[in-house]
CSV table of C-alpha atoms in Angstrom, one decimal:
chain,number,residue,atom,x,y,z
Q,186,UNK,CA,133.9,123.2,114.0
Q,187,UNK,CA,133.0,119.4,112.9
Q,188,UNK,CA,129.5,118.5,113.2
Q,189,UNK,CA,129.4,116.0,111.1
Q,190,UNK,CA,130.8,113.1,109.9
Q,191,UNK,CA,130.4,111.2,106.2
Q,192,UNK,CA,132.9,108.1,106.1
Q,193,UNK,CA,132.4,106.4,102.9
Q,194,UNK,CA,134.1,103.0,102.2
Q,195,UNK,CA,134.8,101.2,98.8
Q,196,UNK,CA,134.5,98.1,99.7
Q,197,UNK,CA,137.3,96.2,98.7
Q,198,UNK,CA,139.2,99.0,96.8
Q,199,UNK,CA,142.8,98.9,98.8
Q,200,UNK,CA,146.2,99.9,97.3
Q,201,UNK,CA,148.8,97.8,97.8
Q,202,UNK,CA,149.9,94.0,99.5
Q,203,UNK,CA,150.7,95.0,103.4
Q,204,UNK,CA,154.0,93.6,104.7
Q,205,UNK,CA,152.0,90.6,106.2
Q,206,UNK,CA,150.5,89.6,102.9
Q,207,UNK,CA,152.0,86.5,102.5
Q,208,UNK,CA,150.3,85.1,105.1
Q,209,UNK,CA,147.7,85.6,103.2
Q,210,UNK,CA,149.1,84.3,99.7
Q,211,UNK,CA,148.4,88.0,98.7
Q,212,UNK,CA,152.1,89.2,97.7
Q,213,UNK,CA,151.1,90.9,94.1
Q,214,UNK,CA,147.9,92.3,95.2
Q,215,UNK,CA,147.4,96.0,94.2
Q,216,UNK,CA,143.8,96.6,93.6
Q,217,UNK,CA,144.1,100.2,92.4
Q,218,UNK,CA,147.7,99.6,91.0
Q,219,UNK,CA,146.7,96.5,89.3
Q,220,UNK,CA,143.3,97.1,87.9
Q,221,UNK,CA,145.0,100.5,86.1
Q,222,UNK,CA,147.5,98.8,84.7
Q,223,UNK,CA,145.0,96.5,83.3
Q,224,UNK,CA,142.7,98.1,81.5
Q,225,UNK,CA,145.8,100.9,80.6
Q,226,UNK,CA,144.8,103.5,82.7
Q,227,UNK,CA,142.4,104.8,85.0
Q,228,UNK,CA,140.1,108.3,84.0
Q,229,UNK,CA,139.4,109.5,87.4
Q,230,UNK,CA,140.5,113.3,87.5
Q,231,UNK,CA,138.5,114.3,90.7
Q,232,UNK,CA,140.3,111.7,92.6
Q,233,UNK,CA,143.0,112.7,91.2
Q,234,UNK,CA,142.3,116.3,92.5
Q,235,UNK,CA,142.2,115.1,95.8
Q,236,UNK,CA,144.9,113.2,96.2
Q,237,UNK,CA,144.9,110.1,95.1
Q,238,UNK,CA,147.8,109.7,93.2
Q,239,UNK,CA,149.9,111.2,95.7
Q,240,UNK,CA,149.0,108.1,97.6
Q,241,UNK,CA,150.8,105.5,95.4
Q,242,UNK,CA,151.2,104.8,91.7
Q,243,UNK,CA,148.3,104.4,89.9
Q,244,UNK,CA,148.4,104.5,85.8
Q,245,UNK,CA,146.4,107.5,84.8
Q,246,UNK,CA,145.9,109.1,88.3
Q,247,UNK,CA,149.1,110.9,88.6
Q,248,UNK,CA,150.1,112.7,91.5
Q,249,UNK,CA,149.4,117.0,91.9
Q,250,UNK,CA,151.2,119.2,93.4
Q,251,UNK,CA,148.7,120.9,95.4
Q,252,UNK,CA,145.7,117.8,96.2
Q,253,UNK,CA,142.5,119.3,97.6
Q,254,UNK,CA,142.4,116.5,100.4
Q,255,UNK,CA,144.5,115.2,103.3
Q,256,UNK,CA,145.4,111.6,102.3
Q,257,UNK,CA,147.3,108.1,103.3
Q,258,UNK,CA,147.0,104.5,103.3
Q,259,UNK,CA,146.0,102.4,106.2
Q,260,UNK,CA,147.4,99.1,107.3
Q,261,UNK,CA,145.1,96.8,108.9
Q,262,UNK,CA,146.1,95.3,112.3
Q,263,UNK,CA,143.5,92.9,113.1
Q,264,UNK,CA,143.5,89.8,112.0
Q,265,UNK,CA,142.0,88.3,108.2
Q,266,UNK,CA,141.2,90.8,105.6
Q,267,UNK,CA,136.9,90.5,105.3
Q,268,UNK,CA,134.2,93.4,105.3
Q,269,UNK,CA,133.6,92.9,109.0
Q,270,UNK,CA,137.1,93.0,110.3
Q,271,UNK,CA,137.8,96.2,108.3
Q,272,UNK,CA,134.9,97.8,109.5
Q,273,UNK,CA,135.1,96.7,112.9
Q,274,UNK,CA,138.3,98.1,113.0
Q,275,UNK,CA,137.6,101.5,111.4
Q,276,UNK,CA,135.0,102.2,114.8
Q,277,UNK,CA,137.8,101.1,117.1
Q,278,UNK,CA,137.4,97.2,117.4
Q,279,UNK,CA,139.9,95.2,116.6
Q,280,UNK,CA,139.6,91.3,116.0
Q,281,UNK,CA,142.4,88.8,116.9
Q,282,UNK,CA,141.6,86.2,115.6
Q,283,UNK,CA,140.3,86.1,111.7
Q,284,UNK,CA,136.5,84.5,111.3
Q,285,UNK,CA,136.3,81.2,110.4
Q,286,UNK,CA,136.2,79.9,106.7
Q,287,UNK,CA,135.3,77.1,105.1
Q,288,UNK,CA,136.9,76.1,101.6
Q,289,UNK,CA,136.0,72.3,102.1
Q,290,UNK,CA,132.4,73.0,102.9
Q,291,UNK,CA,131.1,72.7,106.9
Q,292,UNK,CA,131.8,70.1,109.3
Q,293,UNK,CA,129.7,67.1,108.4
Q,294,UNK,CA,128.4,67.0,112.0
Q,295,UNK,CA,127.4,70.8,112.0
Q,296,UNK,CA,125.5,70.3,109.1
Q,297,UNK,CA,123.9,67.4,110.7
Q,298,UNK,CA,122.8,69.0,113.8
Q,299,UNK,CA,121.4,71.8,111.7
Q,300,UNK,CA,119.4,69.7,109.7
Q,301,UNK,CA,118.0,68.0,112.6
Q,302,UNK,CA,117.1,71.8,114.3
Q,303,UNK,CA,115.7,72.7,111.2
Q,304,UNK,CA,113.8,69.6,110.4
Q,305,UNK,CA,114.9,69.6,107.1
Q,306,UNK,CA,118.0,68.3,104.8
Q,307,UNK,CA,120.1,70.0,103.1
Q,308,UNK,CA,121.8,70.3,99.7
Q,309,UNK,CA,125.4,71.5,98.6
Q,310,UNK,CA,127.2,72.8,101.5
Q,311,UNK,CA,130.7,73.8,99.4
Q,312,UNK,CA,132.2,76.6,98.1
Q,313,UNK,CA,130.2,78.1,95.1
Q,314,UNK,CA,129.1,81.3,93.4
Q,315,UNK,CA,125.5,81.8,94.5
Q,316,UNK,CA,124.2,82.0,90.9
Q,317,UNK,CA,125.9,79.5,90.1
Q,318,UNK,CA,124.7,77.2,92.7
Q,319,UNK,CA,121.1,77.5,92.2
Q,320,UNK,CA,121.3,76.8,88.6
Q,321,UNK,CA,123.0,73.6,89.8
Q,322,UNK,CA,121.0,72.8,92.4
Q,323,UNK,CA,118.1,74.5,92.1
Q,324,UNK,CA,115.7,71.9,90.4
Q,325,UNK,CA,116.5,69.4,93.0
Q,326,UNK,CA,115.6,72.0,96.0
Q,327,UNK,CA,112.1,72.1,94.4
Q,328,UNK,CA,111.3,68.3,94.0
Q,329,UNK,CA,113.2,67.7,98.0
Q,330,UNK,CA,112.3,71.3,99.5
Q,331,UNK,CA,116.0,71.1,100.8
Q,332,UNK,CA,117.5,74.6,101.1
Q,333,UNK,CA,121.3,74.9,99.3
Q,334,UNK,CA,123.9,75.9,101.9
Q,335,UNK,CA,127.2,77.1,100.3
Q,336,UNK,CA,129.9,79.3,101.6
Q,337,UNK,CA,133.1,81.2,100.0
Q,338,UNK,CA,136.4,83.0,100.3
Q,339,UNK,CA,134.5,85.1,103.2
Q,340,UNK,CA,133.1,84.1,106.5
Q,341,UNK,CA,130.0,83.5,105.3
Q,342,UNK,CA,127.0,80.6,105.6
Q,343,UNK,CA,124.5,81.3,103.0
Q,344,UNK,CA,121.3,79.7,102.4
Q,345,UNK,CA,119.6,79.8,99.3
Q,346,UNK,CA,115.7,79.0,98.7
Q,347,UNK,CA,112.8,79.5,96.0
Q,348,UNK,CA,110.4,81.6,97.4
Q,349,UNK,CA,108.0,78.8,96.1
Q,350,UNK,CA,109.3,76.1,97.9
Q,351,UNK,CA,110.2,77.9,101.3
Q,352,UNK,CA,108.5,81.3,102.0
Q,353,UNK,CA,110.7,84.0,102.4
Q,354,UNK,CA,109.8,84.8,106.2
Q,355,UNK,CA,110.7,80.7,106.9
Q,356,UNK,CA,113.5,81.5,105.2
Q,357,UNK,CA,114.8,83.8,107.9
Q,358,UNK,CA,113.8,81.8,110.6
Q,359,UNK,CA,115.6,79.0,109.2
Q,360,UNK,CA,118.8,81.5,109.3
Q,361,UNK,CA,118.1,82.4,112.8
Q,362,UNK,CA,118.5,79.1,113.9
Q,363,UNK,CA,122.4,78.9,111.6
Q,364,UNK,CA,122.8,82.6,113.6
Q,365,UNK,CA,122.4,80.9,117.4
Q,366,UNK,CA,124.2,77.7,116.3
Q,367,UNK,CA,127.3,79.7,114.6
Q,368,UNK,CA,129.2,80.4,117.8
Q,369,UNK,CA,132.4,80.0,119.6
Q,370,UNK,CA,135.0,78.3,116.9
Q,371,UNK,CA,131.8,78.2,114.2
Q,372,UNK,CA,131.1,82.0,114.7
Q,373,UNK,CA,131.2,83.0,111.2
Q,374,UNK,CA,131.1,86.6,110.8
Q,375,UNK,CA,127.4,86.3,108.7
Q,376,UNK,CA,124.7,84.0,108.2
Q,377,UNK,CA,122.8,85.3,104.6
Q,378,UNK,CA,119.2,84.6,103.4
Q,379,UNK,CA,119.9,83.9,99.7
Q,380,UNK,CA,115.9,83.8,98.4
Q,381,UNK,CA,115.6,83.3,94.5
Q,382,UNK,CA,112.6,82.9,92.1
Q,383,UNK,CA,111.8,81.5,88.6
Q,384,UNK,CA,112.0,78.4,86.9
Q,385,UNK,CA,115.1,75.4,86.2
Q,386,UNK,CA,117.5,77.0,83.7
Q,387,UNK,CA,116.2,80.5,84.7
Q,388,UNK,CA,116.6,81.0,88.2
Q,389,UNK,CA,117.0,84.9,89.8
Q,390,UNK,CA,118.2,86.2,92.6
Q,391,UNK,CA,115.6,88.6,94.8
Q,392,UNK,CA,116.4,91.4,96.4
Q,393,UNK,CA,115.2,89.7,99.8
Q,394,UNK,CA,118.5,89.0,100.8
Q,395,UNK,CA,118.9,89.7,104.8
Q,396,UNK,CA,122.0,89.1,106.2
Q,397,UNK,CA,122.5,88.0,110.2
Q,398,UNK,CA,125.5,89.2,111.6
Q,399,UNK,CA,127.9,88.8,114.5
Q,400,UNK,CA,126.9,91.5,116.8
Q,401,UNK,CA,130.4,93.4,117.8
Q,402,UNK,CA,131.6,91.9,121.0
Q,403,UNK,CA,132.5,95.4,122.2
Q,404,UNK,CA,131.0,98.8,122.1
Q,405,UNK,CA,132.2,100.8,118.4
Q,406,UNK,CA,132.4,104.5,117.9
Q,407,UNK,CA,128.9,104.3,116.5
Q,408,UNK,CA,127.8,103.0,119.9
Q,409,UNK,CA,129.3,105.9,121.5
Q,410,UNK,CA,127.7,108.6,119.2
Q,411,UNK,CA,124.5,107.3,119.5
Q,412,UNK,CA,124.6,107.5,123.6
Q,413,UNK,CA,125.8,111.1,123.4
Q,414,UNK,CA,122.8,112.1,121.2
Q,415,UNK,CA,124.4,111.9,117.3
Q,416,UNK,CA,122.2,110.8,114.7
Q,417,UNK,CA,124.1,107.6,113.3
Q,418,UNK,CA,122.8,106.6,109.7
Q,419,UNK,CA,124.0,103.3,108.3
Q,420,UNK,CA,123.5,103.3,103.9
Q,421,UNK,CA,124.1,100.1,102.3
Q,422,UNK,CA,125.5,97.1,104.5
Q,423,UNK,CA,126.6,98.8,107.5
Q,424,UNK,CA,123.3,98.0,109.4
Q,425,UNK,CA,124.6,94.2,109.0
Q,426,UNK,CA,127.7,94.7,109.3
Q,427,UNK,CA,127.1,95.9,112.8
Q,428,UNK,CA,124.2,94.1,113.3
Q,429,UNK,CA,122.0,97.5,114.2
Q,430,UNK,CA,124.4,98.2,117.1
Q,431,UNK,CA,124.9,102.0,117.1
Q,432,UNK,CA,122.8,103.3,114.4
Q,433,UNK,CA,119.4,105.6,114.4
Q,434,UNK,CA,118.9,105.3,110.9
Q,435,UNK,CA,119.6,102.7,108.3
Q,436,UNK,CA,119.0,101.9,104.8
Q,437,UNK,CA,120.0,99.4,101.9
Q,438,UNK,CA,121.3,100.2,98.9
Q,439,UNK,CA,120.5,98.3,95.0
Q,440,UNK,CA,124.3,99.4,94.0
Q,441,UNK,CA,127.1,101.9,94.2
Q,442,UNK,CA,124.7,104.8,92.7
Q,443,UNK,CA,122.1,104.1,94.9
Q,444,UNK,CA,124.6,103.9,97.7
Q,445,UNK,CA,125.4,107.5,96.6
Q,446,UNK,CA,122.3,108.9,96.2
Q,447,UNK,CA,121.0,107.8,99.7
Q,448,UNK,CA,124.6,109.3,101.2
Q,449,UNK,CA,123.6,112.3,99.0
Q,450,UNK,CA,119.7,112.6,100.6
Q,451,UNK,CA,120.8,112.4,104.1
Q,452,UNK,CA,123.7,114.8,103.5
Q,453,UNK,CA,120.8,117.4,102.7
Q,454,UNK,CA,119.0,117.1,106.0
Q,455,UNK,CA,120.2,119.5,109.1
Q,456,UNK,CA,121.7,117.0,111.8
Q,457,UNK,CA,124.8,116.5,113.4
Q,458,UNK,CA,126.3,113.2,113.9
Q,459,UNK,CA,128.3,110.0,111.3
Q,460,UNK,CA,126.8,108.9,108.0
Q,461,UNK,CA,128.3,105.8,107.3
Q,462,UNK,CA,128.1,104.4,103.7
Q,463,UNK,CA,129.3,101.1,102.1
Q,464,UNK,CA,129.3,100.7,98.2
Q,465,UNK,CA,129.3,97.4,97.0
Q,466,UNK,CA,129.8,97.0,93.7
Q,467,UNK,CA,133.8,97.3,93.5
Q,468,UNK,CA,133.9,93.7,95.9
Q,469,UNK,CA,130.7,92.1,94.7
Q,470,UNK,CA,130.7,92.4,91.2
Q,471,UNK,CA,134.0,92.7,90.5
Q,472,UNK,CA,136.6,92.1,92.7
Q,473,UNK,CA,135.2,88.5,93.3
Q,474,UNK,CA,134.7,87.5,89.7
Q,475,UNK,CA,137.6,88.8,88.9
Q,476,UNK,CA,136.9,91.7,86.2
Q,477,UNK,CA,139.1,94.3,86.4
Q,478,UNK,CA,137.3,96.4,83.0
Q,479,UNK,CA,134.5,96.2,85.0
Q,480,UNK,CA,135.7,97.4,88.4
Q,481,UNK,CA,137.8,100.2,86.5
Q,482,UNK,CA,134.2,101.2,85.7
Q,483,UNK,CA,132.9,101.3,88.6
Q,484,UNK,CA,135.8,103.2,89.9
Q,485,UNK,CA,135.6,105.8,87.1
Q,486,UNK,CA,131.6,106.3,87.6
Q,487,UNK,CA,132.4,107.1,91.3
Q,488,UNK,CA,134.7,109.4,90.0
Q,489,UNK,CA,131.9,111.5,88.5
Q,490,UNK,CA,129.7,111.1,91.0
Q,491,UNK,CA,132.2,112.1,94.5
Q,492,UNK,CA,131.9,115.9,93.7
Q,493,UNK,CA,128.1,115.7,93.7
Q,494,UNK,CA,128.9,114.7,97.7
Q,495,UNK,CA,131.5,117.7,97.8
Q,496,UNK,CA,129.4,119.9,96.3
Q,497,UNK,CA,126.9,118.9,98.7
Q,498,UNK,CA,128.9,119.6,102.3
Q,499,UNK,CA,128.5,122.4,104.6
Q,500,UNK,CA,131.6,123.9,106.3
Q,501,UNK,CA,130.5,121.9,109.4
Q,502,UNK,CA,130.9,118.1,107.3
Q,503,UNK,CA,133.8,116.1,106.9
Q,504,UNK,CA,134.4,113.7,104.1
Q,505,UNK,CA,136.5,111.0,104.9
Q,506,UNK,CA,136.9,107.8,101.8
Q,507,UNK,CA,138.6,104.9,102.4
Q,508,UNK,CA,138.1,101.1,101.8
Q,509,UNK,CA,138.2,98.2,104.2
Q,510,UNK,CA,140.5,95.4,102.3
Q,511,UNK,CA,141.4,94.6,98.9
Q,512,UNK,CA,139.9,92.2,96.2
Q,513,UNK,CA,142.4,92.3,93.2
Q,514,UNK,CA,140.7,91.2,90.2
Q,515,UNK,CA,143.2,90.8,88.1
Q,516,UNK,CA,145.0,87.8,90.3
Q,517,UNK,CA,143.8,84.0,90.3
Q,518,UNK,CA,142.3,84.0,93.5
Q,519,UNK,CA,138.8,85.6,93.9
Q,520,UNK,CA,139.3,86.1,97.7
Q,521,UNK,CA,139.8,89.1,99.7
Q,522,UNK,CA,143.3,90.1,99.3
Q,523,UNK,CA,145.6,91.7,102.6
Q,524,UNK,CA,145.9,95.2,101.4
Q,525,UNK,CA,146.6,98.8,102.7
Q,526,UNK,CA,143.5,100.9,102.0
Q,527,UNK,CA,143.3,104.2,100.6
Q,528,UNK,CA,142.8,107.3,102.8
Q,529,UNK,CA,141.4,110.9,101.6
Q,530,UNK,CA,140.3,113.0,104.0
Q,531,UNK,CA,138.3,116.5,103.1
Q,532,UNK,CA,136.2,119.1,103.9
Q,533,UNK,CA,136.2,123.4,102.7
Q,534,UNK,CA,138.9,124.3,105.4
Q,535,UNK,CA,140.9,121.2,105.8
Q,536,UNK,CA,145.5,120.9,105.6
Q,537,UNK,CA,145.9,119.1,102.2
Q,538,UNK,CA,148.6,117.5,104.3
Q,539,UNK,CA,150.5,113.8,103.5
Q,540,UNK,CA,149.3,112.1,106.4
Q,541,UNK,CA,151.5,108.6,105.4
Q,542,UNK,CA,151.0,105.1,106.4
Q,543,UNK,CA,148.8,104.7,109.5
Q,544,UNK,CA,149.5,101.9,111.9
Q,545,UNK,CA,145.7,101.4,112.4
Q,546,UNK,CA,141.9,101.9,110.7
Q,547,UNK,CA,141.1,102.6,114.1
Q,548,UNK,CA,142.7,106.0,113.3
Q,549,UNK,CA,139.7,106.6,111.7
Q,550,UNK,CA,137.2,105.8,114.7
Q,551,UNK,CA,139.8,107.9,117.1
Q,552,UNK,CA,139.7,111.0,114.4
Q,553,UNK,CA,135.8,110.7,114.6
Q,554,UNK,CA,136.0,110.9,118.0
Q,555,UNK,CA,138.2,113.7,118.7
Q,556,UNK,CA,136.3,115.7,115.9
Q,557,UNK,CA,132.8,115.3,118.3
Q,558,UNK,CA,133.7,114.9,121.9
Q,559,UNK,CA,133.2,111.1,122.2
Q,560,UNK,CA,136.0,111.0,124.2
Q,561,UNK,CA,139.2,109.1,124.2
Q,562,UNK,CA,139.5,105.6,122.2
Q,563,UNK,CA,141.2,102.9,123.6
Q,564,UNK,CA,142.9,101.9,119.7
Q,565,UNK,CA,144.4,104.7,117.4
Q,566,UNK,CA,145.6,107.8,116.8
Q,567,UNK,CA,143.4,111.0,116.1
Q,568,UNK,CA,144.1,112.7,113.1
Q,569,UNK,CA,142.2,116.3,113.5
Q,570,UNK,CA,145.5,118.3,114.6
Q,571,UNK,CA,147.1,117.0,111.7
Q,572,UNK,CA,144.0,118.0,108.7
Q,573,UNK,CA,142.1,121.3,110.7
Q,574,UNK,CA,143.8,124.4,110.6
């Protein structure tokens, strides 16, 4: 019997363009498929042992004849192709309509009004990398005290700010007030505290980043564990991406490694219930800034790392990997691509069965449920006659 739950996504990691993808001006886009091909091959043999290659063509991962895992791809059926949305839809809500983005920068009388709310001007607002930015910017924030707005591919409105200048806890006051303005047609999917430190021509990033979300206009599979008594634990971004709705525990992560080794120190306490875990790395280090050597990287140091979690499960747990869009480095965009996402499904007992394309990520969320007596979900198609024997 399933007791537990460990879902982890790679962000951005999906496998191939879904029939909609040129609405998207995604047609090409194979994350997987395309960042093997470009560095001649991915190493990943436990993957491989599990199924991966069975899933589609990937150079280097070749398909086996008897995969320890259950596994698919998923299509997406909400609309866009950001962290949210996927996520959203993998606990059974589906968006449709995408978030709003802004590739010319925000409305000139949004910006205006926030300014006057915050009692401050602002610099920037435009599309940038945020490392970028405050080099650029950056020496003028400190002689103004203006904090630099910028945006990008995703539905995002960051702020940036030396702690100097604008003290970090200001700083996320001055985020809340974006957060209650950002509604209705403006209702970007996050508002992000972008605090920095050091000195022109040297500026760094902190790790005081705080993201405000949108908080789910529905109730999510993680809402519905928590009510029956589940522990729900949140590792890496999931606590924003759900803003806190439907999680006991929650904790951030500095990377994919750390992402793993929280996953792994929660997998070793005795409770029943989801742990939910996000690694990062694949979307923000790589798939946006386009660097498919170091993505396949990434990819491969997973690899060594996934049978630590395997090793690691008692009869009762059930691993499921997946990601929630794509990011294709090797393409000229650096946005989000519209992808199918890979599907592996595993635990000591499971059906190594082909469990093809499914219409939904809710599949997961309605799996989950059936596997702990949430009751029915309203989107998608359980999965648990198909993988338990």
């Amino acid at each position: 019997m399933i007791k537990r739950i460990i879902l982890i996504v790679m962000d951005s990691v999906g496998i191939g363009e879904l029939p909609d993808a040129a609405n998207y001006n995604d047609v090409g886009s194979n994350t997987l498929g395309n960042v093997a091909k470009a560095v001649g091959g991915l190493n990943m043999p436990n993957f491989k042992s599990l199924g991966l290659g069975n899933i589609s063509v990937i150079k280097g991962v070749n398909p086996v004849k008897k995969p320890k895992a259950a596994y698919g791809k998923m299509a997406e059926i909400s609309a866009g192709k950001d962290t949210t949305t996927g996520h959203w839809e993998m606990m059974g809500l589906i968006s449709k309509d995408p978030f709003p983005t802004y590739p010319n920068g925000f409305p000139e009388d949004l910006i205006n009004k926030f300014e006057k709310k915050i009692g401050r001007k602002t610099l920037g607002n435009k599309v940038a990398s945020g490392t970028v930015i405050i080099n650029e910017l950056g020496q003028e924030h400190i002689k103004t005290g203006y904090p630099i707005i910028y945006t990008s591919a995703d539905s995002v409105f960051q702020i940036a700010a030396h702690e100097d200048i604008i003290p970090v806890e200001e700083l996320y006051q001055i985020c809340k007030t974006a957060r209650e303005m950002l509604k209705g047609p403006h209702a970007v999917a996050r508002v992000i505290a972008r605090p920095f430190v050091g000195e022109p021509g040297n500026f760094v990033r902190t790790d005081r980043r705080k993201d405000f979300s949108l908080e789910p206009h529905e109730k999510t599979v993680l809402d519905y564990a928590k009510e029956k008594g589940y522990r729900v634990v949140g590792v890496g971004k999931i606590n924003d991406i759900f803003a806190g709705r439907g999680l006991t525990d929650a904790v951030h992560t500095d990377g994919n490694n750390d992402g793993i080794d929280k996953t792994l120190s929660f997998l070793q306490k005795d409770f029943e219930g989801i742990i939910f875990t996000n690694l990062v790395d694949f979307d923000m280090l790589y798939g946006h800034r386009n660097d498919p050597l170091g993505y396949a990287k990434a990819l491969e140091e997973l690899d060594k790392r996934i049978m630590e979690v395997i090793h690691n499960l008692k009869d009762s747990d059930l691993l499921i990997i997946t990601a929630d869009h794509g990011c294709d480095p090797t393409t000229e965009s650096t946005d989000h691509s519209r992808e199918y996402t890979p599907l592996l499904i595993y635990n000591h007992e499971i059906k190594a069965v082909n469990l093809g394309i499914r219409e939904t990520f809710a599949d997961i969320g309605a799996t989950i449920c059936d596997l702990l007596d949430l009751g029915h979900l309203a989107i998608g198609s359980s999965m648990k006659n198909l993988i338990l024997k």
